[in-house]
CSV table of C-alpha atoms in Angstrom, one decimal:
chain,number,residue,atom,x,y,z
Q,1,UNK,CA,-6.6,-31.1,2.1
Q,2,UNK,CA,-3.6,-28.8,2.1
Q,3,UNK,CA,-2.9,-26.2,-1.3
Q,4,UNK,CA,-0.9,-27.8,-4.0
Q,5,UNK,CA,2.9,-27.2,-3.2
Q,6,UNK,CA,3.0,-24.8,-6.7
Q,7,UNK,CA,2.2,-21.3,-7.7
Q,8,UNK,CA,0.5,-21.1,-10.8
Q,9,UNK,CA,1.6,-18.2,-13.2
Q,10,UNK,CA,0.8,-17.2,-16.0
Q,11,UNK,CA,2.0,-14.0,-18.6
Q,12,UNK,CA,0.2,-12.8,-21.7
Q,13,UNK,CA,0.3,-9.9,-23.8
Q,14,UNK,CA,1.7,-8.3,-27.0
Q,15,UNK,CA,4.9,-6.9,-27.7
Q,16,UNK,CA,6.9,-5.3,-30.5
Q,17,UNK,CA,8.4,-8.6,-31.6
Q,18,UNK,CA,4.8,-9.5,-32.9
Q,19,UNK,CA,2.3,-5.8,-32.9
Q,20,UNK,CA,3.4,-2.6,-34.5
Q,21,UNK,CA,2.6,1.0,-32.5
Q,22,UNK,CA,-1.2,0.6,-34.0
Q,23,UNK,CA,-1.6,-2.8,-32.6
Q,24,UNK,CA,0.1,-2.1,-29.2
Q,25,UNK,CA,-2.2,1.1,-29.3
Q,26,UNK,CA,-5.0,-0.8,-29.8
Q,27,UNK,CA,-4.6,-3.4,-27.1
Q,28,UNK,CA,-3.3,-0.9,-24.6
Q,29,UNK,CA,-5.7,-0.5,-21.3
Q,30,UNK,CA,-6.6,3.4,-20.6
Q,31,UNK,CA,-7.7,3.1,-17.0
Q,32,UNK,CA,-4.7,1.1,-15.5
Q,33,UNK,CA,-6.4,1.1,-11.8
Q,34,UNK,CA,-9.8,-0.2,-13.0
Q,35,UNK,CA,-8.0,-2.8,-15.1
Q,36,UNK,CA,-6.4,-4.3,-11.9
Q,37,UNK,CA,-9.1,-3.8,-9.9
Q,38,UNK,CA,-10.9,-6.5,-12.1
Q,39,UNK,CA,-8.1,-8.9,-12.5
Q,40,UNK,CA,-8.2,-8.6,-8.6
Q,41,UNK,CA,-12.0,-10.4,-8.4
Q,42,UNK,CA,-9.9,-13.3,-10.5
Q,43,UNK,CA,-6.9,-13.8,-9.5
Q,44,UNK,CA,-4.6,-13.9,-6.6
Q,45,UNK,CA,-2.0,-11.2,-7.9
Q,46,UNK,CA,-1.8,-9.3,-10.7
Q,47,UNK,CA,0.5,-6.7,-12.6
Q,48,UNK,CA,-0.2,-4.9,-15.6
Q,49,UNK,CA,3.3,-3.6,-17.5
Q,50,UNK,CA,2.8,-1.0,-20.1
Q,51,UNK,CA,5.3,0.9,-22.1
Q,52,UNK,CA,6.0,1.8,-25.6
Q,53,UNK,CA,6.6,-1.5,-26.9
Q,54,UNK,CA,4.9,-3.6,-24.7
Q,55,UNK,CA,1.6,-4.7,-22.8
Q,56,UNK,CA,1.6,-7.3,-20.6
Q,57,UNK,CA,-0.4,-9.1,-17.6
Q,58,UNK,CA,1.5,-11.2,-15.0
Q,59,UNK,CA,-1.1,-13.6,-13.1
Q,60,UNK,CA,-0.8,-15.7,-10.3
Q,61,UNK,CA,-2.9,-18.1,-11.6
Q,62,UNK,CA,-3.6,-20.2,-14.7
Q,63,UNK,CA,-3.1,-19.8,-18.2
Q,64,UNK,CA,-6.5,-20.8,-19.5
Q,65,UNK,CA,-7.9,-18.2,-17.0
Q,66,UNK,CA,-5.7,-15.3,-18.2
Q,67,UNK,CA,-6.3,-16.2,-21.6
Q,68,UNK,CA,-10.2,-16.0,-20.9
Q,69,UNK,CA,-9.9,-12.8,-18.8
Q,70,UNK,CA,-8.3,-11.0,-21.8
Q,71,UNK,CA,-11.3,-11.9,-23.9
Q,72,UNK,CA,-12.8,-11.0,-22.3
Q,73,UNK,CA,-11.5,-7.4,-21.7
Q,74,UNK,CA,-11.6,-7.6,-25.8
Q,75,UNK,CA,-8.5,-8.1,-26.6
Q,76,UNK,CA,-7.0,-11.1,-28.8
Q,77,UNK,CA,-3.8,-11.7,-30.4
Q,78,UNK,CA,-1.7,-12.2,-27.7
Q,79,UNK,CA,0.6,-14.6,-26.3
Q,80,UNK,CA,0.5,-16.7,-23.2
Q,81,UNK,CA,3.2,-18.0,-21.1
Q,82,UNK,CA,3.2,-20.2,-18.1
Q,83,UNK,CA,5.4,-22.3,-15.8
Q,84,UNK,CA,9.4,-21.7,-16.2
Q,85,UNK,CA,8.7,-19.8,-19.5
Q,86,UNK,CA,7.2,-17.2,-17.5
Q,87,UNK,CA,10.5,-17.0,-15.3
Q,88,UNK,CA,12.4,-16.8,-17.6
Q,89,UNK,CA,10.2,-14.0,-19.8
Q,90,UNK,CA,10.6,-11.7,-16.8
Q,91,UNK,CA,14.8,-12.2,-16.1
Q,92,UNK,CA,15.0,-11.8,-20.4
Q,93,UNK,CA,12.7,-8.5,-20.6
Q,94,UNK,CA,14.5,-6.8,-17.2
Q,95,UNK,CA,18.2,-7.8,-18.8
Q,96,UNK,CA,17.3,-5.8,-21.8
Q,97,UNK,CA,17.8,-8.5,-24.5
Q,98,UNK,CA,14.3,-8.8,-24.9
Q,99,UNK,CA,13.6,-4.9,-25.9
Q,100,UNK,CA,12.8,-3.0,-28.8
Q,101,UNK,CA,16.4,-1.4,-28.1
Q,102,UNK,CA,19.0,-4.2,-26.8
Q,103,UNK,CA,20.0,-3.2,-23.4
Q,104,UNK,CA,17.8,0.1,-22.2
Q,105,UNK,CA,17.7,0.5,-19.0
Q,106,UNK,CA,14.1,2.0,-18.8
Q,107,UNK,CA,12.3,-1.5,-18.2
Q,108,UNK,CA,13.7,-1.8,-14.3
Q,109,UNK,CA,12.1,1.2,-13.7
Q,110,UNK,CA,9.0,0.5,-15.9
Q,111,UNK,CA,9.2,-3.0,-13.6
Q,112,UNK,CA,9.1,-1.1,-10.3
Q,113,UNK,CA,6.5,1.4,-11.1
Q,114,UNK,CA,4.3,-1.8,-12.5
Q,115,UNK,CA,4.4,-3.5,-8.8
Q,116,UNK,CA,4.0,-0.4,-7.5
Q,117,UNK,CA,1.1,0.3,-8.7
Q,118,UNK,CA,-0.3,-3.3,-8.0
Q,119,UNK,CA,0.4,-2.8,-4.5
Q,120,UNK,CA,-1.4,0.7,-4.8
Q,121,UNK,CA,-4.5,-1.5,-6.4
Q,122,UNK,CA,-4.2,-4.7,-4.0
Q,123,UNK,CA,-2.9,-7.3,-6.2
Q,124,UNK,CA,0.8,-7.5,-5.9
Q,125,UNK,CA,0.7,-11.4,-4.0
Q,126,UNK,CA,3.7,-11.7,-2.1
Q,127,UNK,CA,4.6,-14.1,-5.3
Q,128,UNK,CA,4.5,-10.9,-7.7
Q,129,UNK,CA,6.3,-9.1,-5.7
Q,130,UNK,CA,9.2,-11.7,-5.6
Q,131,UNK,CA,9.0,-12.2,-9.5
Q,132,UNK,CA,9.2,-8.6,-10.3
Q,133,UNK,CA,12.2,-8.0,-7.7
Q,134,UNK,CA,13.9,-11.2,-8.2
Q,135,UNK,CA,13.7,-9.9,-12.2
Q,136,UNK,CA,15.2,-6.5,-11.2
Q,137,UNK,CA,18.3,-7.9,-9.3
Q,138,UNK,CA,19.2,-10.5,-12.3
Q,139,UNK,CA,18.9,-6.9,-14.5
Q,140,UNK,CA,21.1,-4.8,-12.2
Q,141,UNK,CA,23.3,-8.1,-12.5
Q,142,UNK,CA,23.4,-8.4,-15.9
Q,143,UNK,CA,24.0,-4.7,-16.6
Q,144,UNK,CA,26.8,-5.0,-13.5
Q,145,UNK,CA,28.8,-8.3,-15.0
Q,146,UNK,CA,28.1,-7.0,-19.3
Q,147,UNK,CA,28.2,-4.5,-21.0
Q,148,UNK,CA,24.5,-5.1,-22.9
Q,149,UNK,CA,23.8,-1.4,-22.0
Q,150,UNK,CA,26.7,0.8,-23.9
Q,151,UNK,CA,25.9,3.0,-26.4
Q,152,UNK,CA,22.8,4.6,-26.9
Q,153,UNK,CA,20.1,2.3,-25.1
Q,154,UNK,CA,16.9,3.7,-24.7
Q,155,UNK,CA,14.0,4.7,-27.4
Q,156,UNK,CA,15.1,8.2,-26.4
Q,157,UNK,CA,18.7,8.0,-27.6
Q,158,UNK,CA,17.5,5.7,-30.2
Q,159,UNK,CA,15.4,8.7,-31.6
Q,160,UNK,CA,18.2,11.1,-31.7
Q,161,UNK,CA,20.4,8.3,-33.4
Q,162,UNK,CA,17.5,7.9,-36.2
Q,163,UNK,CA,17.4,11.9,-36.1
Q,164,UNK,CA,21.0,12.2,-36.9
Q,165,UNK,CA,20.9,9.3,-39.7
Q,166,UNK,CA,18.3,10.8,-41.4
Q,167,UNK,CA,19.7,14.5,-41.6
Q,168,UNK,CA,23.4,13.2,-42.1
Q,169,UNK,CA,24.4,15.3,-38.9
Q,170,UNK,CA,22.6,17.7,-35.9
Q,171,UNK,CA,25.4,20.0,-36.0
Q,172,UNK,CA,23.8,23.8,-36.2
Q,173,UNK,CA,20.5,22.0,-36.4
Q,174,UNK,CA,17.2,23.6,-34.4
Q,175,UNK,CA,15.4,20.7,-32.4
Q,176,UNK,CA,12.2,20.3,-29.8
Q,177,UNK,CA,11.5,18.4,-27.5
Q,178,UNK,CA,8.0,18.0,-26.5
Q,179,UNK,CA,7.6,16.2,-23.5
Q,180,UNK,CA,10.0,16.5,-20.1
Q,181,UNK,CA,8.8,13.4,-18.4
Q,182,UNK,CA,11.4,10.8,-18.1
Q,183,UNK,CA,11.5,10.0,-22.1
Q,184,UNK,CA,11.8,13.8,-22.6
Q,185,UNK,CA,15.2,13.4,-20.3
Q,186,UNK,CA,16.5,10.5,-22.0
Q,187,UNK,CA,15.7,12.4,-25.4
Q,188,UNK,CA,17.5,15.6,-23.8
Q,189,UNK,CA,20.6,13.9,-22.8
Q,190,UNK,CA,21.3,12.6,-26.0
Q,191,UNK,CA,20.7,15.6,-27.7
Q,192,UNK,CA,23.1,17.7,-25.4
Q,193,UNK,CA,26.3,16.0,-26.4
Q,194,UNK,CA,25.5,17.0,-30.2
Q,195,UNK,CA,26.6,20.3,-31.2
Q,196,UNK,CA,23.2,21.8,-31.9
Q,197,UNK,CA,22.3,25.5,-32.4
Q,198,UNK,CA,19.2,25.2,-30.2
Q,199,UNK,CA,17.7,22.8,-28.0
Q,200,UNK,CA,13.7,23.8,-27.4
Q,201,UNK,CA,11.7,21.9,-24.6
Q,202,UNK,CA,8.1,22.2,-24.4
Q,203,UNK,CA,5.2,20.8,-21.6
Q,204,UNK,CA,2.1,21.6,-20.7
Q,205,UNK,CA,3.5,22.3,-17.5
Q,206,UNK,CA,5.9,25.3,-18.0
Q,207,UNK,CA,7.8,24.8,-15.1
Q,208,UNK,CA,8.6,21.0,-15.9
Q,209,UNK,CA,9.8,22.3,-19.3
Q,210,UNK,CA,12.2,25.0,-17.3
Q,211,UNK,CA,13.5,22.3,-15.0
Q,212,UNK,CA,14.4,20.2,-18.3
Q,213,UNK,CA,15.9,22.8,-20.2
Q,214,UNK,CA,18.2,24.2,-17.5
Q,215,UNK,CA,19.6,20.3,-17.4
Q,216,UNK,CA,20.4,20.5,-20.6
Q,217,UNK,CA,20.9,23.5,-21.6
Q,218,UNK,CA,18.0,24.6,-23.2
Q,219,UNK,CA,15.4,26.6,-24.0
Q,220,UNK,CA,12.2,26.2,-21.9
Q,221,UNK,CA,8.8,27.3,-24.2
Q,222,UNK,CA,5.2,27.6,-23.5
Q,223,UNK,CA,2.8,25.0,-24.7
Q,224,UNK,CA,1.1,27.4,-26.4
Q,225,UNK,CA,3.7,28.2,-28.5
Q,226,UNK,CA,3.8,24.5,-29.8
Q,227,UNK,CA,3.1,25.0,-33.4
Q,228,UNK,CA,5.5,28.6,-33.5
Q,229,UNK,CA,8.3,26.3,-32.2
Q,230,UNK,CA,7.7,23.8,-34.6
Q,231,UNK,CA,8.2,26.1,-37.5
Q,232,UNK,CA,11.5,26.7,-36.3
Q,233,UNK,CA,12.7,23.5,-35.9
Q,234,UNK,CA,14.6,21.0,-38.1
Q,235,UNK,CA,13.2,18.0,-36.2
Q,236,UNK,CA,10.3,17.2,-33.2
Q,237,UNK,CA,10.3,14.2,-30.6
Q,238,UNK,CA,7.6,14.3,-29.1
Q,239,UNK,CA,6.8,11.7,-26.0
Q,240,UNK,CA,4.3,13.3,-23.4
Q,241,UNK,CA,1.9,11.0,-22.1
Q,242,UNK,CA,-1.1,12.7,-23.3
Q,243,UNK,CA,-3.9,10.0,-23.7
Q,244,UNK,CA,-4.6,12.0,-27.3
Q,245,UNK,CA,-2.3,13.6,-30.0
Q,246,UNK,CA,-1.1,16.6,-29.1
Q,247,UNK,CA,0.1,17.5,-32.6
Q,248,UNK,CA,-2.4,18.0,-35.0
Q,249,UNK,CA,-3.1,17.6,-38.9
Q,250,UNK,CA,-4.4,20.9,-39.7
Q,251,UNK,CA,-2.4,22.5,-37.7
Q,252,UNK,CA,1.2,21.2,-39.1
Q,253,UNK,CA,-0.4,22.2,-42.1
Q,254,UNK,CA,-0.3,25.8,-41.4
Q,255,UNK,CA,3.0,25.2,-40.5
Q,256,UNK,CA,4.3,24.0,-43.2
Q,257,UNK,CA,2.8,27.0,-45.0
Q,258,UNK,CA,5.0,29.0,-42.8
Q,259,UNK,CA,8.5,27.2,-43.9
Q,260,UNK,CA,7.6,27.8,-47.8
Q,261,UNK,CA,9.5,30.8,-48.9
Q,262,UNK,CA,8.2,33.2,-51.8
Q,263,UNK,CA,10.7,31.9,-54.5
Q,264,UNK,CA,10.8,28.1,-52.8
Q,265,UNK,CA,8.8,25.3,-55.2
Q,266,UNK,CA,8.8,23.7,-52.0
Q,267,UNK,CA,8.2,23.5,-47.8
Q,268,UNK,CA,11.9,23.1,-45.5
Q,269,UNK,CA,11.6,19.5,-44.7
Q,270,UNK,CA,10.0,18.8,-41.2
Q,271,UNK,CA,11.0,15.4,-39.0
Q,272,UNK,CA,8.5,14.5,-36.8
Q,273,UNK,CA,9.6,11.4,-34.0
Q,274,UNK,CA,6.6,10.4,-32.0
Q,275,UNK,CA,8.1,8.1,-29.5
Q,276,UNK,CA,5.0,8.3,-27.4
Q,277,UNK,CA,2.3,5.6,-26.2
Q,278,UNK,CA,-0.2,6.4,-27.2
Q,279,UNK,CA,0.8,8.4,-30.3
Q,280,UNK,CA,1.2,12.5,-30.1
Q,281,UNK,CA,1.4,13.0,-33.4
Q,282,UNK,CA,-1.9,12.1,-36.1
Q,283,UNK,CA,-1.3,9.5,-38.5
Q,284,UNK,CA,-2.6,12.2,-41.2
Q,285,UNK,CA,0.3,14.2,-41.1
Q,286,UNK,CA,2.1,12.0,-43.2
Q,287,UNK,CA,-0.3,13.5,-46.2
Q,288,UNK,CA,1.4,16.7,-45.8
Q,289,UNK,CA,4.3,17.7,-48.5
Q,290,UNK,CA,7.7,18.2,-46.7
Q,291,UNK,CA,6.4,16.7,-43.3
Q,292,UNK,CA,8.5,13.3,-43.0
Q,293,UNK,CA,6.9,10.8,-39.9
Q,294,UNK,CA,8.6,8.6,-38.0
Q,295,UNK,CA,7.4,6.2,-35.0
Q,296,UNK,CA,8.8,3.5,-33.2
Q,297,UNK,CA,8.6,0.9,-35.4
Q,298,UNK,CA,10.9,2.8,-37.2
Q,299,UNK,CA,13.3,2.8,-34.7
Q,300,UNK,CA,13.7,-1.3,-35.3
Q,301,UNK,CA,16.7,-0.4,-37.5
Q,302,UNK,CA,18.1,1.4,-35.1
Q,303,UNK,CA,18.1,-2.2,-32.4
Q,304,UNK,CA,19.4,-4.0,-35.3
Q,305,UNK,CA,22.6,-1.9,-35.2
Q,306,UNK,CA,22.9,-2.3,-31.6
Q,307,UNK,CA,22.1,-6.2,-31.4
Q,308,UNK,CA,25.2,-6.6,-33.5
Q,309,UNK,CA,27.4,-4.7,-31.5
Q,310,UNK,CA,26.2,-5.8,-28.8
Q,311,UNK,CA,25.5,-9.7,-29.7
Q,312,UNK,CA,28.2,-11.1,-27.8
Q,313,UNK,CA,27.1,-9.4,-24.7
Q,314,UNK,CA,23.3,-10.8,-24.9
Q,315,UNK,CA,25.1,-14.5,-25.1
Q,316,UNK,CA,26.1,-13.6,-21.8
Q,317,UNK,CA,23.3,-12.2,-20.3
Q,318,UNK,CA,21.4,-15.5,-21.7
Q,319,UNK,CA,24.3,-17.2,-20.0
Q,320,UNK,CA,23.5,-15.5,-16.7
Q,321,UNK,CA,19.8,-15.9,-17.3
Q,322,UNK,CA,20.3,-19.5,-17.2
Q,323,UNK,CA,21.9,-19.6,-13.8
Q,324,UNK,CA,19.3,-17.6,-12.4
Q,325,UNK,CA,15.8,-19.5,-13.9
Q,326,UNK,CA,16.6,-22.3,-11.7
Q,327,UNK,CA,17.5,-20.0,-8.5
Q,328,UNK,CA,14.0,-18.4,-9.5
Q,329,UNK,CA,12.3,-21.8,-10.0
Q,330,UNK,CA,13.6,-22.9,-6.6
Q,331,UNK,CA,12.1,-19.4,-4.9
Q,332,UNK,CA,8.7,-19.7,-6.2
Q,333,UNK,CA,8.7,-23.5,-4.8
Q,334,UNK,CA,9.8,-22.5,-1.5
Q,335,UNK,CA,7.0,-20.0,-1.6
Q,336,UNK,CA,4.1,-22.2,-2.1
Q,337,UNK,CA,5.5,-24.6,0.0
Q,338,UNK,CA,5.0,-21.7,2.7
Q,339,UNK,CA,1.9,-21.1,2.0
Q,340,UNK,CA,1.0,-24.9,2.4
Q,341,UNK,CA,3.3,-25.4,5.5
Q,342,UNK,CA,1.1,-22.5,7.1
Q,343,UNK,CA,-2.0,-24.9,7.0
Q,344,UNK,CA,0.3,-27.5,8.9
Q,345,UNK,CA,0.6,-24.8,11.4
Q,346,UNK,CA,-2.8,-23.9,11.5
Q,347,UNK,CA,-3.4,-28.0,12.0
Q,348,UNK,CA,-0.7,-28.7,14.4
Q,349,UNK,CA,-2.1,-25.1,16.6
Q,350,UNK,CA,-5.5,-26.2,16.4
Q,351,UNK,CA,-4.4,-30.1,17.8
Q,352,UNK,CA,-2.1,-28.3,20.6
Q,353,UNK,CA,-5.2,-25.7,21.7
Q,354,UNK,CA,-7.3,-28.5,22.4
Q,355,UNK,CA,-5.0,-30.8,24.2
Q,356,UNK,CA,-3.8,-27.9,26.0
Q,357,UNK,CA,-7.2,-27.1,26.9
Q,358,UNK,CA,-8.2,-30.8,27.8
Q,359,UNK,CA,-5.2,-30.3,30.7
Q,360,UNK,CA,-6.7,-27.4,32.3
Q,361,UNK,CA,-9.7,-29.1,32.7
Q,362,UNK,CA,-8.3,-32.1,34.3
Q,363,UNK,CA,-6.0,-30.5,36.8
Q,364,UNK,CA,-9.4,-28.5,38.0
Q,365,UNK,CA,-7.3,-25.3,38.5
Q,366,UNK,CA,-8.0,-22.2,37.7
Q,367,UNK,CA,-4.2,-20.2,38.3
Q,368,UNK,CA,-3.5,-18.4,35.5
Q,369,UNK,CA,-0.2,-19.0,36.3
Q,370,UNK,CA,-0.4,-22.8,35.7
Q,371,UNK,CA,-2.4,-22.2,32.3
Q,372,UNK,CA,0.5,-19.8,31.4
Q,373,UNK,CA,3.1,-22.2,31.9
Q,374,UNK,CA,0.7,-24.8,30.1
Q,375,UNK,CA,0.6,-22.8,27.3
Q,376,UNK,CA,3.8,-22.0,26.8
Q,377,UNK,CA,5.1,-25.4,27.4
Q,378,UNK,CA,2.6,-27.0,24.7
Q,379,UNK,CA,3.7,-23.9,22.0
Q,380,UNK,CA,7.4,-25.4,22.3
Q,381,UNK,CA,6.6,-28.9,22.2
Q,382,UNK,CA,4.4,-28.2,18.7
Q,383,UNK,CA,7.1,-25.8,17.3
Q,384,UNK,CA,10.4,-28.2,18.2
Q,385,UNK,CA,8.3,-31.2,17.1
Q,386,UNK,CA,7.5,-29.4,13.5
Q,387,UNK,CA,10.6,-28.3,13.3
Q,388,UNK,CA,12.6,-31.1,11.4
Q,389,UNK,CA,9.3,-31.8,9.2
Q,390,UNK,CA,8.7,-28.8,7.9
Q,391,UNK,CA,12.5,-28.4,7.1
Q,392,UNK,CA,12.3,-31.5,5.2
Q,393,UNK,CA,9.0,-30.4,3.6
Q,394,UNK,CA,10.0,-27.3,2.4
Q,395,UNK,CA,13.4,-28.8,1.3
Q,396,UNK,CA,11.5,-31.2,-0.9
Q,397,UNK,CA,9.1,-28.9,-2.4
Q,398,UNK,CA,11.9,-26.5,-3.3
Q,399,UNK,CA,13.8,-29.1,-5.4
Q,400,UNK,CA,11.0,-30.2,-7.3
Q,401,UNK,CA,10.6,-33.3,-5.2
Q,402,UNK,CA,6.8,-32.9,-4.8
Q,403,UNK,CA,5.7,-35.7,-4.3
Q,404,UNK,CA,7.3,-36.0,-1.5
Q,405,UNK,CA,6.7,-32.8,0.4
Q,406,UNK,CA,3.2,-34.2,-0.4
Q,407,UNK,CA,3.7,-37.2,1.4
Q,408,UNK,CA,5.1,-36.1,4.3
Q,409,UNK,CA,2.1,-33.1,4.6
Q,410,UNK,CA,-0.1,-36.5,4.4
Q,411,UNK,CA,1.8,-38.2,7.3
Q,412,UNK,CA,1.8,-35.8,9.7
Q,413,UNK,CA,-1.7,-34.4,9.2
Q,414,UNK,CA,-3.7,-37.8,8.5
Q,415,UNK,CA,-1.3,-40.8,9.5
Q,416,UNK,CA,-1.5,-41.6,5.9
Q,417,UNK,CA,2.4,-43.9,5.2
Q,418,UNK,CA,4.6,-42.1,3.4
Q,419,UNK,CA,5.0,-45.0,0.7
Q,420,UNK,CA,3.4,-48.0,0.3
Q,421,UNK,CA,5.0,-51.4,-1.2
Q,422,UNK,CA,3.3,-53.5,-4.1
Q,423,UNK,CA,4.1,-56.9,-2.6
């Protein structure tokens, strides 16, 4: 009985349009590898996607069964595509219309590093790995044929917008950066083309800070001196991938001692942007007089002033999106049609092995020459004859004609008619 001539996928997860940082905190997965290595034991392929405002699980398989899987990993809330809706998911989150900030540029690498790291674990399917780059190239398309990306689209220039906002202007202002990963750099960059009095970049690697702070401009700290740094500064990003915060309570509380001068009532204000996944910066901070705490949910504001400038350009990258779901839909028929046509093969070898074989035994010789040509001659004769059928198989199945492709499959495998009057 040959496969079904679909791919079942399915899509779940949570996303900024529906958790806030806590939530997407909560439901994130710590151990990425161990994660896939589980969904591998269920399903055919499987990718997990995890950035600041998003985690999600692509599936080759069924909803029902993703659904399950998740509960099973304890996690709830969440919401679960399947069919064209998870096409279309996919070309709408690597366009950029579905981020947090309209048009960022981030997700197509986020994407790549996502299969990459299925194929690392053994689950990127040959159909995950033609979602994920079939969603890349409508991205680079979209961002080729629109404009969706000008202006400040990423949560790193997002966070020095919201910076700028809140102090009326950076000009002659002191700022850190604590992080130099590819966030840090996006921060960075945007911070260069204000007209700051310093720019400080800390890491726990020293030399990754240097590298950063040369780009820019900078100046390059040790990690050690976090806490001096931040005494100094007008306003912290910080978005390291620590697994824990890496700016503590008590200690911001000392600082804050330190930016109280003898005649002041009151500590110099401190803004503190934690951009980061999991948080760097403890929640209890916020307690603390003068210390002012901002996160990305706070940076919503900041997409709403983008989406309208940029509205007109989303229209068209929907526009675009719709021309490519059905090029998509067509793709992931043709490869399940594939992988069903590869059981006609394995039919139609296993028919011409034994005929071939039945020959040889009837013209008594044993010339391996004669077998040779035998061979050979009975390979043609199965691929020329397949030839036109499959065409018209694949053709079928890629147009949504199913039951035909079906039919045909039937015909040549058991004799079966391909239709069959009521009269």
């Amino acid at each position: 009985m040959p496969e079904p001539f679909t791919t079942p996928l399915a899509l779940a997860g949570i996303n900024h349009h529906i958790a806030d940082i806590a939530t997407l905190e909560a439901f994130r997965f710590p151990d990425e590898t161990a994660f896939l290595h589980e969904a591998r034991e269920r399903f055919r392929g499987a990718l997990l996607l995890q950035t600041c405002n998003r985690v999600e699980v692509l599936v080759q398989g069924d909803g029902r069964s993703l659904e399950g899987f998740l509960q099973e990993q304890g996690r709830g809330g969440f919401t679960v595509f399947e069919g064209e809706a998870v096409s279309r998911h996919l070309l709408e989150l690597a366009a950029g219309i579905d981020s947090l900030v309209v048009g960022e540029d981030q997700i197509l690498g986020q994407l790549k590093r996502a299969l990459a790291a299925a194929e690392e674990a053994g689950t990127a399917s040959s159909v995950i790995g033609l979602c994920i780059n079939k969603a890349v190239h409508v991205g680079v398309r979209v961002r080729r044929q629109t404009q969706i990306n000008r202006g400040a689209v990423s949560i790193g220039s997002a966070a020095v917008t919201l910076a700028e906002k809140l102090l009326g202007t950076l000009r002659d202002r002191h700022i850190l950066v604590v992080g130099s990963g590819e966030m840090g750099l996006l921060v960075a960059q945007a911070l260069a083309a204000k007209d700051l009095t310093a720019i400080y970049v800390a890491n726990r690697t020293y030399e990754r800070a240097v590298v950063l702070a040369d780009k820019i401009g900078g100046r390059a700290v040790s990690f050690k001196d976090l806490y001096r740094y931040i005494a100094l500064s007008d306003v912290v990003i910080s978005c390291t991938a620590a697994p824990h915060p890496v700016i503590r309570t008590e200690e911001i509380r000392e600082v804050m001692e330190e930016r109280l001068w003898p005649l002041d009532q009151h500590p110099r204000h401190l803004i503190l942007i934690d951009i980061a996944q999991p948080r760097d910066v403890e929640d209890g901070v916020r307690a603390i007089e003068g210390v002012h705490l901002f996160t990305i949910d706070d940076l919503r504001s900041i997409n709403d002033a983008a989406m309208g400038s940029r509205r007109s350009e989303a229209d068209r990258a929907r526009e675009i999106i719709d021309e490519e779901v059905d090029h998509f839909t067509r793709l992931l028929r043709r490869t399940a049609a594939d992988e069903t046509l590869a059981l006609l093969y394995t039919w139609a070898e296993s028919v011409r092995a034994r005929e071939r074989d039945r020959a040889l035994a009837r013209l008594g010789e044993k010339n391996g020459r004669t077998a040779e040509v035998i061979d050979d001659l009975t390979r043609a004769l199965t691929k020329k004859l397949l030839s036109d059928a499959t065409a018209a198989i694949r053709a079928s199945a890629e147009y949504g004609d199913i039951a035909t492709a079906e039919a045909l499959m039937r015909a040549i495998t058991r004799g079966e008619p391909c239709s069959q009057n009521d009269e």
